[in-house]
């Protein structure tokens, strides 16, 4: 909200991104959850999420089309499913709700595109929100994890929205349809990889208990 409010006073993109990163770092510093009781860890988390948000905002502002919202919708499925598998259903539900809302937004944008209207896109605020939800949501899930899912799987789920960058690779970015497909595939691959690794880990852990 603060990021979008700043847009009323300035259209300078770097300034808006700096403000967004500052808000994310402040939010991470105030985050009080297990495994993140050290302030330096929380600040590192905030910087990492802020970096992801910066990359995401640049892509979201460049690609104002339905495929961007759809790709981000798929990406947020990863932290939602991981939260459910870790036993934190109260976190999984709101994460899943945001993913569902992004799916609805992508459907609306698709209809607008089919009618020849310009898509508004998620904007700077939307990109920051998605990055924050994926990053801080995964960090919260890790903190309350009761099944000891490896931290690298949580990191993979937090980074799932960065799959958008696949559509910006040279040779793809200049082609509209391949770029859109690459953005969706990038997010889907990272999300599926995180979920699959989590399921395999839990299955191997469960089987070792019965040996």
C-alpha positions as a printed NumPy array, in Angstrom:
array([[  0.   ,   0.   ,   0.   ],
       [  2.813,   2.379,   0.889],
       [  4.539,   1.605,  -2.416],
       [  1.411,   2.376,  -4.429],
       [  0.761,   5.497,  -2.346],
       [  4.239,   6.751,  -3.235],
       [  3.266,   6.338,  -6.873],
       [  0.837,   9.216,  -6.421],
       [  3.736,  11.552,  -5.675],
       [  6.538,  10.164,  -7.83 ],
       [  6.785,   8.081, -10.983],
       [ 10.514,   7.517, -10.572],
       [ 10.814,   3.724, -10.629],
       [ 14.135,   3.39 ,  -8.726],
       [ 12.779,   5.534,  -5.881],
       [  9.606,   3.453,  -5.621],
       [ 11.674,   0.257,  -5.581],
       [ 13.961,   1.633,  -2.843],
       [ 10.92 ,   2.492,  -0.735],
       [  9.46 ,  -0.965,  -1.327],
       [ 12.716,  -2.656,  -0.287],
       [ 12.922,  -0.49 ,   2.842],
       [  9.369,  -1.492,   3.791],
       [ 10.146,  -5.183,   3.197],
       [ 13.305,  -5.043,   5.32 ],
       [ 11.411,  -3.262,   8.099],
       [  8.639,  -5.858,   7.931],
       [ 11.143,  -8.711,   8.091],
       [ 12.907,  -7.077,  11.055],
       [  9.6  ,  -6.977,  12.947],
       [  8.767, -10.585,  12.05 ],
       [  8.645, -12.594,  15.282],
       [  8.519, -16.301,  14.458],
       [ 10.52 , -19.368,  15.539],
       [ 13.936, -19.885,  13.896],
       [ 14.096, -16.153,  13.097],
       [ 14.7  , -14.799,  16.597],
       [ 18.064, -13.307,  15.583],
       [ 17.769,  -9.75 ,  14.211],
       [ 20.643, -10.237,  11.754],
       [ 18.862, -13.25 ,  10.266],
       [ 15.664, -11.267,   9.854],
       [ 17.545,  -8.39 ,   8.216],
       [ 19.212, -10.853,   5.834],
       [ 15.772, -12.265,   5.056],
       [ 14.469,  -8.767,   4.345],
       [ 17.367,  -7.965,   2.017],
       [ 16.894, -11.263,   0.15 ],
       [ 13.151, -10.718,  -0.272],
       [ 13.791,  -7.097,  -1.275],
       [ 16.181,  -8.265,  -3.985],
       [ 13.609, -10.734,  -5.3  ],
       [ 10.956,  -8.009,  -5.215],
       [ 13.188,  -5.689,  -7.261],
       [ 13.654,  -8.29 ,  -9.996],
       [  9.968,  -9.19 ,  -9.934],
       [  8.812,  -5.569, -10.183],
       [ 11.001,  -4.935, -13.224],
       [  9.492,  -7.926, -15.042],
       [  5.917,  -7.205, -13.918],
       [  6.143,  -3.599, -15.106],
       [  7.547,  -4.727, -18.452],
       [  5.074,  -7.572, -19.047],
       [  1.575,  -6.272, -18.403],
       [ -0.393,  -9.259, -19.675],
       [ -2.445, -12.173, -18.389],
       [  0.483, -14.626, -18.536],
       [  2.334, -12.709, -15.816],
       [ -0.523, -12.974, -13.313],
       [ -1.12 , -16.609, -14.269],
       [  2.54 , -17.497, -13.781],
       [  2.626, -15.815, -10.362],
       [ -0.575, -17.632,  -9.424],
       [  1.152, -20.965, -10.08 ],
       [  4.26 , -19.853,  -8.192],
       [  2.355, -19.174,  -4.95 ],
       [  0.945, -22.693,  -4.974],
       [  4.379, -23.927,  -3.83 ],
       [  4.549, -22.15 ,  -0.429],
       [  0.859, -22.918,   0.126],
       [  1.301, -26.66 ,  -0.44 ],
       [  4.524, -26.741,   1.582],
       [  2.775, -25.026,   4.48 ],
       [  0.019, -27.649,   4.323],
       [  2.515, -30.525,   4.188],
       [  4.446, -29.047,   7.111],
       [  1.309, -29.023,   9.259],
       [  0.617, -25.277,   9.152],
       [ -2.823, -25.215,   7.51 ],
       [ -3.59 , -21.726,   8.851],
       [ -0.801, -20.372,   6.644],
       [ -1.614, -22.57 ,   3.651],
       [ -5.166, -21.223,   3.333],
       [ -4.34 , -17.491,   2.883],
       [ -1.424, -18.331,   0.574],
       [ -3.742, -20.459,  -1.537],
       [ -6.334, -17.676,  -1.513],
       [ -3.815, -15.193,  -2.935],
       [ -2.856, -17.698,  -5.64 ],
       [ -6.544, -18.108,  -6.493],
       [ -7.041, -14.331,  -6.682],
       [ -4.09 , -14.013,  -9.054],
       [ -5.673, -16.694, -11.21 ],
       [ -8.912, -14.693, -11.342],
       [ -6.956, -11.541, -12.221],
       [ -5.226, -13.381, -15.066],
       [ -8.614, -14.518, -16.382],
       [ -9.919, -10.94 , -16.329],
       [ -6.786,  -9.724, -18.111],
       [ -7.176, -12.463, -20.735],
       [-10.732, -11.304, -21.446],
       [ -9.5  ,  -7.707, -21.754],
       [ -6.761,  -8.77 , -24.159],
       [ -9.221, -10.755, -26.283],
       [-11.393,  -7.633, -26.53 ],
       [ -8.426,  -5.555, -27.621],
       [ -8.196,  -3.595, -24.397],
       [ -4.964,  -2.723, -22.634],
       [ -4.041,  -4.788, -19.574],
       [ -3.27 ,  -2.742, -16.49 ],
       [ -0.931,  -5.313, -14.956],
       [ -0.159,  -5.859, -11.284],
       [  1.979,  -2.735, -10.973],
       [  4.831,  -2.095,  -8.58 ],
       [  2.661,  -2.769,  -5.539],
       [  1.468,  -6.09 ,  -6.932],
       [  4.993,  -7.267,  -7.661],
       [  6.144,  -6.301,  -4.173],
       [  3.171,  -8.055,  -2.563],
       [  3.755, -11.309,  -4.456],
       [  7.48 , -11.327,  -3.642],
       [  6.76 , -10.566,   0.02 ],
       [  4.077, -13.239,   0.304],
       [  6.29 , -15.87 ,  -1.323],
       [  9.409, -14.938,   0.656],
       [  8.017, -14.098,   4.08 ],
       [  5.329, -16.78 ,   3.757],
       [  7.97 , -19.437,   3.117],
       [ 10.061, -18.083,   6.003],
       [  7.046, -18.315,   8.307],
       [  6.31 , -21.845,   7.115],
       [  9.911, -22.829,   7.825],
       [  9.701, -21.321,  11.299],
       [  6.593, -23.304,  12.231],
       [  7.531, -26.465,  10.317],
       [  6.861, -29.603,  12.372],
       [  8.153, -32.087,   9.783],
       [ 11.729, -30.787,   9.381],
       [ 11.488, -29.971,   5.677],
       [ 14.994, -28.888,   4.525],
       [ 15.458, -25.135,   4.334],
       [ 16.58 , -25.296,   0.69 ],
       [ 13.113, -26.558,  -0.284],
       [ 11.564, -23.529,   1.428],
       [ 14.055, -21.295,  -0.4  ],
       [ 13.02 , -22.904,  -3.688],
       [  9.355, -22.199,  -2.965],
       [ 10.169, -18.592,  -2.049],
       [ 12.039, -18.163,  -5.335],
       [  9.249, -19.663,  -7.467],
       [  7.96 , -16.224,  -8.643],
       [ 11.39 , -15.561, -10.155],
       [ 10.495, -18.131, -12.79 ],
       [  9.123, -15.103, -14.648],
       [ 12.707, -14.302, -15.607],
       [ 12.775, -17.3  , -17.951],
       [ 10.707, -15.271, -20.386],
       [ 13.373, -12.54 , -20.43 ],
       [ 16.158, -14.727, -21.782],
       [ 17.78 , -13.598, -25.055],
       [ 16.08 , -15.135, -28.053],
       [ 12.799, -15.508, -26.159],
       [ 12.043, -12.045, -24.797],
       [ 11.442, -10.52 , -28.229],
       [  8.799, -13.092, -29.149],
       [  5.436, -12.494, -27.49 ],
       [  3.977, -16.014, -27.3  ],
       [  7.232, -17.893, -26.502],
       [  8.016, -15.291, -23.836],
       [  4.586, -15.728, -22.224],
       [  4.903, -19.524, -22.287],
       [  8.405, -19.309, -20.814],
       [  7.2  , -17.124, -17.932],
       [  4.466, -19.592, -17.06 ],
       [  6.737, -22.619, -17.461],
       [  9.468, -21.034, -15.343],
       [  7.148, -20.498, -12.375],
       [  5.472, -23.893, -12.794],
       [  8.818, -25.72 , -12.919],
       [ 10.11 , -24.081,  -9.723],
       [  6.802, -24.598,  -7.893],
       [  6.481, -28.247,  -8.939],
       [ 10.138, -28.893,  -8.092],
       [  9.671, -27.52 ,  -4.562],
       [  6.503, -29.562,  -3.973],
       [  7.984, -32.733,  -5.477],
       [ 11.176, -32.459,  -3.42 ],
       [  9.102, -31.942,  -0.275],
       [  6.941, -35.007,  -0.977],
       [  9.987, -37.159,  -1.74 ],
       [ 11.701, -35.987,   1.448],
       [  8.668, -36.743,   3.594],
       [  8.204, -40.154,   1.966],
       [ 11.843, -41.071,   2.559],
       [ 11.617, -39.875,   6.157],
       [  8.442, -41.89 ,   6.744],
       [  9.892, -45.058,   5.208],
       [ 13.043, -44.795,   7.341],
       [ 10.902, -44.827,  10.496],
       [  9.531, -48.271,   9.65 ],
       [ 12.908, -49.873,   8.979]])
